[in-house]
Tab-separated table of C-alpha atoms in Angstrom:
chain	number	residue	atom	x	y	z
A	18	MET	CA	120.518	14.221	108.948
A	19	SER	CA	121.827	11.821	107.103
A	20	ARG	CA	118.758	9.648	106.670
A	21	GLN	CA	117.155	11.857	104.467
A	22	SER	CA	119.076	10.734	101.455
A	23	ASN	CA	117.430	8.375	98.658
A	24	ARG	CA	113.578	8.609	100.001
A	25	ALA	CA	112.118	10.221	96.699
A	26	THR	CA	112.250	6.657	95.143
A	27	ASP	CA	110.419	4.800	97.669
A	28	SER	CA	107.707	7.348	98.276
A	29	LYS	CA	105.871	6.118	95.131
A	30	LYS	CA	105.869	2.162	96.807
A	31	MET	CA	105.207	3.405	100.030
A	32	ASN	CA	101.764	4.767	98.945
A	33	SER	CA	100.873	1.757	97.029
A	34	GLU	CA	101.628	-0.423	100.493
A	35	LEU	CA	99.651	2.262	102.216
A	36	PHE	CA	96.553	1.400	100.163
A	37	THR	CA	97.244	-2.465	100.562
A	38	LEU	CA	97.662	-2.397	104.047
A	39	THR	CA	94.638	-0.430	104.623
A	40	TYR	CA	92.507	-2.271	102.695
A	41	GLY	CA	93.976	-5.437	104.398
A	42	ALA	CA	93.059	-3.791	107.858
A	43	LEU	CA	89.042	-2.925	106.579
A	44	VAL	CA	88.890	-6.710	105.626
A	45	THR	CA	90.021	-8.279	108.913
A	46	GLN	CA	87.628	-5.246	110.442
A	47	LEU	CA	84.807	-6.740	108.463
A	48	CYS	CA	86.003	-10.194	109.372
A	49	LYS	CA	85.495	-9.208	112.974
A	50	ASP	CA	82.434	-7.581	112.669
A	51	TYR	CA	80.405	-10.415	110.918
A	52	GLU	CA	81.602	-12.973	112.890
A	53	ASN	CA	78.658	-13.152	115.396
A	54	ASP	CA	76.509	-10.466	113.150
A	55	GLU	CA	73.021	-10.912	114.324
A	56	GLU	CA	71.807	-10.037	110.405
A	57	VAL	CA	73.947	-12.772	109.216
A	58	ASN	CA	71.891	-15.240	111.379
A	59	LYS	CA	68.576	-13.808	110.726
A	60	GLN	CA	69.329	-14.793	107.336
A	61	LEU	CA	70.340	-18.257	108.336
A	62	ASP	CA	67.457	-18.597	109.511
A	63	LYS	CA	65.374	-17.895	106.530
A	64	ILE	CA	67.480	-20.359	104.478
A	65	LYS	CA	67.495	-23.935	105.579
A	66	PHE	CA	68.814	-26.258	102.917
A	67	THR	CA	72.215	-27.408	103.927
A	68	SER	CA	74.130	-27.925	107.261
A	69	HIS	CA	74.017	-24.989	109.506
A	70	VAL	CA	77.543	-25.084	110.051
A	71	VAL	CA	78.563	-25.142	106.602
A	72	LEU	CA	76.080	-22.350	105.586
A	73	HIS	CA	77.168	-19.942	108.349
A	74	ARG	CA	80.464	-20.297	107.244
A	75	PHE	CA	79.780	-19.170	103.834
A	76	PHE	CA	77.695	-16.244	104.930
A	77	GLN	CA	80.203	-15.263	107.450
A	78	GLU	CA	83.330	-15.453	105.464
A	79	GLY	CA	82.380	-15.893	101.567
A	80	CYS	CA	79.365	-13.520	101.681
A	81	ALA	CA	79.230	-10.920	104.322
A	82	ALA	CA	82.704	-9.608	103.993
A	83	GLY	CA	82.966	-9.981	100.447
A	84	LYS	CA	79.436	-8.498	99.974
A	85	ILE	CA	80.438	-5.448	101.793
A	86	THR	CA	83.873	-4.663	99.743
A	87	ASN	CA	82.088	-5.337	96.633
A	88	LYS	CA	79.583	-2.623	97.487
A	89	MET	CA	82.390	-0.546	98.946
A	90	GLY	CA	84.310	-1.305	95.243
A	91	TYR	CA	81.220	-0.205	93.510
A	92	ASN	CA	80.832	3.128	95.350
A	93	ILE	CA	84.589	3.913	94.502
A	94	GLY	CA	84.033	2.746	90.974
A	95	VAL	CA	81.329	5.416	90.176
A	96	ARG	CA	83.751	8.252	91.571
A	97	LEU	CA	87.035	6.854	90.092
A	98	ILE	CA	85.612	6.753	86.834
A	99	GLU	CA	85.183	10.562	86.454
A	100	ASP	CA	88.978	10.899	87.858
A	101	PHE	CA	90.075	8.354	85.167
A	102	LEU	CA	88.002	9.993	82.501
A	103	ALA	CA	89.623	13.499	83.366
A	104	ARG	CA	93.179	12.197	83.524
A	105	SER	CA	93.113	9.621	80.478
A	106	SER	CA	92.456	10.861	77.172
A	107	VAL	CA	90.290	8.155	76.338
A	108	GLY	CA	87.155	8.591	74.591
A	109	ARG	CA	84.027	6.616	74.092
A	110	CYS	CA	84.374	2.959	73.315
A	111	HIS	CA	82.536	1.465	70.240
A	112	ASP	CA	82.606	-2.006	71.512
A	113	PHE	CA	83.394	-4.274	74.152
A	114	ARG	CA	87.018	-5.294	72.958
A	115	GLU	CA	87.764	-1.496	73.404
A	116	THR	CA	86.565	-1.581	76.650
A	117	ALA	CA	88.360	-4.814	77.812
A	118	ASP	CA	91.939	-2.982	76.218
A	119	VAL	CA	91.141	0.236	77.905
A	120	ILE	CA	90.702	-1.394	81.207
A	121	ALA	CA	93.733	-3.648	80.953
A	122	LYS	CA	96.167	-1.121	79.440
A	123	VAL	CA	95.367	2.064	81.013
A	124	ALA	CA	93.222	1.959	83.695
A	125	PHE	CA	94.835	-1.132	85.603
A	126	LYS	CA	98.228	0.355	84.494
A	127	MET	CA	97.447	4.046	86.126
A	128	TYR	CA	95.832	2.942	89.291
A	129	LEU	CA	97.688	-0.554	90.526
A	130	GLY	CA	100.650	-0.056	88.153
A	131	ILE	CA	99.882	-3.570	86.597
A	132	THR	CA	99.085	-4.480	82.938
A	133	PRO	CA	96.546	-7.778	83.343
A	134	SER	CA	96.295	-9.746	79.995
A	135	VAL	CA	92.899	-9.905	77.948
A	136	THR	CA	91.922	-13.583	77.239
A	137	ASN	CA	89.340	-16.239	77.225
A	138	TRP	CA	86.911	-14.220	74.506
A	139	SER	CA	83.320	-15.807	73.955
A	140	PRO	CA	82.609	-16.302	70.623
A	141	ALA	CA	79.908	-13.663	70.863
A	142	GLY	CA	82.418	-11.046	71.948
A	143	ASP	CA	80.387	-10.436	75.320
A	144	GLU	CA	82.481	-11.943	77.636
A	145	PHE	CA	86.295	-11.885	78.471
A	146	SER	CA	88.912	-12.756	81.299
A	147	LEU	CA	91.316	-10.336	82.578
A	148	ILE	CA	94.632	-12.512	84.302
A	149	LEU	CA	96.497	-10.810	87.113
A	150	GLU	CA	100.056	-12.069	87.199
A	151	SER	CA	100.286	-10.319	90.394
A	152	ASN	CA	97.400	-8.678	92.111
A	153	PRO	CA	98.726	-5.554	94.733
A	154	LEU	CA	95.854	-6.220	96.957
A	155	VAL	CA	97.627	-9.279	98.304
A	156	ASP	CA	101.090	-8.302	98.826
A	157	PHE	CA	100.680	-9.096	102.144
A	158	VAL	CA	98.020	-11.722	102.522
A	159	GLU	CA	97.801	-15.228	103.392
A	160	LEU	CA	94.040	-16.457	103.992
A	161	PRO	CA	93.599	-18.536	106.796
A	162	ASP	CA	91.960	-21.908	107.067
A	163	ASN	CA	88.768	-20.475	108.605
A	164	HIS	CA	88.313	-17.987	105.689
A	165	SER	CA	88.982	-20.179	102.813
A	166	ASN	CA	85.842	-18.797	101.157
A	167	LEU	CA	86.477	-15.304	101.352
A	168	VAL	CA	86.791	-13.552	98.173
A	169	TYR	CA	89.417	-10.882	99.593
A	170	SER	CA	89.878	-8.847	96.442
A	171	SER	CA	86.118	-8.191	95.547
A	172	LEU	CA	86.622	-4.503	95.783
A	173	LEU	CA	88.199	-4.789	92.371
A	174	CYS	CA	85.015	-6.264	91.075
A	175	GLY	CA	82.960	-3.568	92.520
A	176	VAL	CA	85.333	-0.795	91.049
A	177	LEU	CA	84.813	-2.611	87.658
A	178	ARG	CA	81.145	-2.887	87.947
A	179	GLY	CA	80.915	0.666	89.175
A	180	ALA	CA	82.937	2.256	86.997
A	181	LEU	CA	81.372	0.904	83.873
A	182	GLU	CA	77.904	1.720	85.176
A	183	MET	CA	78.710	5.413	84.970
A	184	VAL	CA	79.518	5.032	80.903
A	185	GLN	CA	76.621	2.801	80.299
A	186	MET	CA	77.598	-0.461	80.919
A	187	ALA	CA	75.958	-2.909	82.880
A	188	VAL	CA	78.799	-5.768	83.390
A	189	ASP	CA	78.628	-8.801	85.512
A	190	VAL	CA	82.200	-9.049	86.922
A	191	ARG	CA	83.283	-12.030	89.467
A	192	PHE	CA	86.401	-13.947	90.440
A	193	ALA	CA	86.947	-16.955	88.528
A	194	GLN	CA	90.803	-17.740	89.634
A	195	ASP	CA	92.212	-16.406	93.036
A	196	THR	CA	95.861	-17.301	93.841
A	197	LEU	CA	94.604	-16.734	97.185
A	198	ARG	CA	92.659	-19.641	96.939
A	199	GLY	CA	95.480	-21.605	95.672
A	200	ASP	CA	95.143	-21.106	91.597
A	201	SER	CA	98.077	-20.375	89.851
A	202	VAL	CA	96.765	-17.090	88.509
A	203	THR	CA	94.202	-14.538	89.351
A	204	GLU	CA	91.381	-14.296	86.863
A	205	ILE	CA	88.535	-11.691	86.674
A	206	ARG	CA	85.734	-12.842	84.535
A	207	MET	CA	83.591	-9.879	82.909
A	208	LYS	CA	80.171	-10.533	80.920
A	209	PHE	CA	78.490	-7.439	79.420
A	210	ILE	CA	74.940	-7.404	80.142
A	211	LYS	CA	73.695	-4.875	78.661
A	212	ARG	CA	73.684	-1.223	77.584
A	213	ILE	CA	71.984	1.233	79.654
A	214	GLU	CA	69.846	3.840	77.896
A	215	GLU	CA	70.895	7.297	78.570
A	216	ASN	CA	67.504	8.837	77.680
A	217	LEU	CA	65.484	7.179	80.561
A	218	PRO	CA	64.710	9.992	83.336
A	219	ALA	CA	65.579	8.967	86.522
A	220	GLY	CA	62.838	8.494	88.981
A	221	ASP	CA	60.068	8.804	86.367
A	222	GLU	CA	57.900	6.260	84.907
B	2	MET	CA	101.962	1.844	92.453
B	3	ALA	CA	98.461	2.421	93.776
B	4	ASP	CA	97.412	5.923	92.899
B	5	GLU	CA	96.403	8.254	95.653
B	6	ALA	CA	93.043	8.693	94.550
B	7	LEU	CA	92.666	5.247	95.418
B	8	PHE	CA	93.295	5.519	98.657
B	9	GLN	CA	91.396	8.681	98.914
B	10	PHE	CA	88.044	6.796	97.864
B	11	LEU	CA	88.728	3.881	99.819
B	12	HIS	CA	89.334	6.130	102.859
B	13	SER	CA	86.303	7.556	102.509
B	14	GLU	CA	84.224	4.269	102.089
B	15	ILE	CA	85.683	3.111	105.096
B	16	ILE	CA	84.411	6.264	107.139
B	17	GLN	CA	81.177	5.619	105.691
B	18	TYR	CA	81.272	2.078	106.276
B	19	VAL	CA	82.244	2.286	110.071
B	20	ASN	CA	79.668	4.902	110.772
B	21	SER	CA	76.682	2.950	109.140
B	22	ALA	CA	77.885	-0.021	111.055
B	23	GLU	CA	77.558	1.638	114.455
B	24	PRO	CA	74.725	4.332	114.181
B	25	GLY	CA	73.642	6.636	116.714
B	26	GLU	CA	75.163	9.791	118.421
B	27	SER	CA	75.822	7.766	121.174
B	28	GLU	CA	78.516	5.079	119.218
B	29	ASN	CA	80.503	7.859	118.024
B	30	GLY	CA	83.112	7.174	120.141
B	31	ARG	CA	83.269	3.535	118.789
B	32	CYS	CA	83.313	4.346	115.159
B	33	VAL	CA	86.346	6.686	115.987
B	34	SER	CA	88.143	4.041	117.828
B	35	LYS	CA	87.301	1.374	114.980
B	36	LEU	CA	88.802	3.825	112.358
B	37	GLU	CA	91.729	4.518	114.913
B	38	ASN	CA	92.400	1.100	115.352
B	39	MET	CA	92.540	0.196	111.781
B	40	GLY	CA	94.981	3.000	111.042
B	41	PHE	CA	96.987	1.416	114.190
B	42	ARG	CA	97.516	-1.787	112.278
B	43	VAL	CA	98.463	0.192	109.003
B	44	GLY	CA	100.804	2.259	110.966
B	45	GLN	CA	102.630	-0.924	112.627
B	46	GLY	CA	102.959	-2.646	108.863
B	47	LEU	CA	104.167	0.715	107.057
B	48	ILE	CA	106.695	1.745	109.432
B	49	GLU	CA	108.174	-1.912	109.320
B	50	ARG	CA	108.752	-1.547	105.515
B	51	PHE	CA	110.091	1.605	105.758
B	52	THR	CA	112.773	1.554	108.524
B	53	LYS	CA	114.057	-1.869	107.589
B	54	ASP	CA	117.067	-0.278	106.237
B	55	THR	CA	117.406	2.993	108.303
B	56	PRO	CA	120.167	3.411	111.135
B	57	ARG	CA	119.096	3.311	114.902
B	58	PHE	CA	117.219	6.493	116.195
B	59	LYS	CA	119.048	8.461	118.682
B	60	ASP	CA	116.420	9.619	120.660
B	61	GLU	CA	112.476	10.550	120.839
B	62	LEU	CA	113.162	13.521	118.980
B	63	ASP	CA	114.838	12.161	116.166
B	64	VAL	CA	111.574	9.374	115.931
B	65	MET	CA	109.293	12.709	115.963
B	66	LYS	CA	111.453	14.167	112.938
B	67	PHE	CA	111.407	11.058	111.216
B	68	ILE	CA	107.799	10.789	111.350
B	69	CYS	CA	107.086	14.595	110.281
B	70	LYS	CA	109.702	14.429	107.215
B	71	ASP	CA	110.192	10.840	105.945
B	72	PHE	CA	107.087	9.007	106.906
B	73	TRP	CA	104.670	11.994	106.315
B	74	THR	CA	106.111	12.483	102.687
B	75	SER	CA	105.486	9.037	101.436
B	76	VAL	CA	102.367	8.750	102.943
B	77	PHE	CA	100.904	11.915	102.390
B	78	LYS	CA	103.315	13.725	99.736
B	79	LYS	CA	104.524	16.424	101.986
B	80	GLN	CA	105.933	17.176	105.319
B	81	ILE	CA	104.299	18.174	108.414
B	82	ASP	CA	104.455	21.871	108.543
B	83	ASN	CA	105.100	22.669	112.191
B	84	LEU	CA	106.518	20.466	114.849
B	85	ARG	CA	106.510	21.782	118.532
B	86	THR	CA	107.308	20.142	121.784
B	87	ASN	CA	107.516	20.965	125.294
B	88	HIS	CA	110.299	18.869	126.131
B	89	GLN	CA	108.225	16.710	128.381
B	90	GLY	CA	106.649	14.173	125.846
B	91	ILE	CA	104.179	16.522	124.020
B	92	TYR	CA	104.473	16.939	120.501
B	93	VAL	CA	102.184	19.194	118.345
B	94	LEU	CA	102.206	18.237	114.552
B	95	GLN	CA	100.754	20.805	112.242
B	96	ASP	CA	99.759	19.902	108.826
B	97	ASN	CA	98.528	23.417	106.699
B	98	LYS	CA	97.036	21.400	104.375
B	99	PHE	CA	96.421	17.685	105.271
B	100	HIS	CA	95.665	15.541	102.758
B	101	LEU	CA	92.644	13.705	103.424
B	102	LEU	CA	90.829	16.770	104.193
B	103	THR	CA	91.356	18.587	101.128
B	104	GLN	CA	88.626	17.019	99.267
B	105	LEU	CA	86.135	18.506	101.656
B	106	SER	CA	84.631	22.071	101.495
B	107	ALA	CA	87.250	24.584	103.570
B	108	GLY	CA	84.234	26.300	105.066
B	109	LYS	CA	82.541	25.966	108.166
B	110	GLN	CA	80.112	23.555	106.448
B	111	TYR	CA	81.451	20.175	107.242
B	112	LEU	CA	83.736	20.782	110.450
B	113	GLU	CA	81.887	18.715	112.326
B	114	HIS	CA	82.338	15.770	110.114
B	115	ALA	CA	86.742	16.329	110.283
B	116	PRO	CA	87.127	14.263	113.144
B	117	LYS	CA	86.014	11.127	111.439
B	118	PHE	CA	88.472	11.818	108.599
B	119	LEU	CA	91.495	12.242	111.171
B	120	ALA	CA	90.711	9.407	113.253
B	121	PHE	CA	92.354	6.499	110.915
B	122	THR	CA	95.845	8.956	110.523
B	123	CYS	CA	95.926	9.319	114.294
B	124	GLY	CA	96.128	5.244	114.562
B	125	LEU	CA	98.531	5.553	111.717
B	126	VAL	CA	100.792	7.879	113.878
B	127	ARG	CA	100.293	5.848	116.885
B	128	GLY	CA	100.783	2.476	115.373
B	129	ALA	CA	103.983	3.840	113.299
B	130	LEU	CA	105.534	5.301	116.745
B	131	SER	CA	104.624	2.182	118.602
B	132	ASN	CA	106.373	-0.343	116.693
B	133	LEU	CA	109.616	2.548	116.627
B	134	GLY	CA	109.080	1.871	120.655
B	135	VAL	CA	107.444	4.963	121.521
B	136	LYS	CA	103.973	4.005	123.367
B	137	SER	CA	101.963	7.297	122.830
B	138	ILE	CA	98.490	8.746	122.623
B	139	VAL	CA	97.198	10.727	119.198
B	140	THR	CA	94.640	12.574	118.952
B	141	ALA	CA	93.628	15.545	116.554
B	142	GLU	CA	92.114	18.645	116.094
B	143	VAL	CA	90.676	20.920	113.115
B	144	SER	CA	89.843	24.710	113.624
B	145	VAL	CA	90.125	25.679	110.058
B	146	MET	CA	89.824	23.207	107.099
B	147	PRO	CA	92.051	21.671	105.589
B	148	ALA	CA	94.771	22.526	108.507
B	149	CYS	CA	94.830	20.438	111.449
B	150	LYS	CA	97.063	19.439	114.377
B	151	PHE	CA	97.811	16.089	115.359
B	152	GLN	CA	98.639	15.974	119.194
B	153	VAL	CA	101.152	13.140	120.395
B	154	MET	CA	101.580	12.053	123.925
B	155	ILE	CA	103.813	9.916	124.978
B	156	GLN	CA	103.442	7.658	127.542
B	157	LYS	CA	106.503	6.758	129.726
B	158	MET	CA	107.062	3.301	130.243
C-alpha cells in the first residue's frame, strides 16, 4: 500500500508523544482520583490554619497529584540510573558541577532530547538551576484554572532525586519556575544535601 | 524524543499506582478498566497526530492493517506478527514478542500478572480505532510470555 512511505522518520517523534500523552493521562487520572479523596480530607481535619477551601485546593491539586508523580518519578529514577550508566560511558563525578553537566548534557539529551542550561550557581557550589527552554512533558498541556497549583512535571524532580540517590547523592529537587504557570522558562532548582555513605549496612544499627 | 526506557518505566509505575489505589482482588476489574481508559485517551491523541497527513482509509480492513503496521511500529518498534480475521468484525492481532512483556520473565512465574501489562495497550488500540470511526471492544490474552494476542471485536453502529 502506498501509505507506507516515509514513516521511519516519524517513529522517534511518535515515541516521545506516546510518553507525553501517557503521562498526561496519568496526571488526569490522579486529579480525578484525588478530587474527593478521603485521605486528603482526613489530612485536612488535622491541619486547620487557613480557610478550608484554600487548603483543600492546595492538597487536592498541588500536593496529592504532584506528590504521587514525584514518588513515581523517584521509583523510575532509581531504575533509570542503571540504564543510564550502562548506556552512557559516564564515570564517577568528582564534584557537583560535573554532576550538573552530566545531567544537563548527557542525561536530558538521552532521554528527553533537550539540553537544559546550567545556571545560578550558589557561591558555595552546592546549588544550581536547570533552565529548560522547552519541556517535552507539557507539549500538549494547558492547566485549567482550578488546577493552578498543580506541579505538573513533578515526575522529573522525582526522577532526578531517585537517580542521584543511587549514586550516593542526596539532592533536593524542586520546580522554581514553570511555563505552565505563566513563567517565561521552566526552572528546576537542585540543592546538594549530603553524600550518602556507602558503608552503612542496610537495616543495621 | 523520549527514550523508550522512559515509557516502559512510566508504564510500570502507572500499573503499580493503579493497583495500589484499588487494593483487593474484587477491585481487579476496576484496575484494568482504569488502565484501559488511560490507554484509550492516549490512543485517541496519538492517532490524531499520526494520521493528519494520511489519505482516507478504504475500509475496515485497511484501518486494521494500518494499526498493525504503522501504528504498531511507531509505538512498539515492530509490526504485528500475524493478523487474522473472520471477516465478520473480529480481528486477532498476534505479537510474538510484545514490547511491554519483554521485561518480565519468560517463564510461567508472572503469567498471572500479564493482564495488567496489556490493559493499557488494549485501550490504546481501542482509542486509536475509535478516532478512526471504528467502535470496538479490545481484549488481550497471553498463553506463553512474551507472546500475546489482541482480539478486536468491531461493534456495528
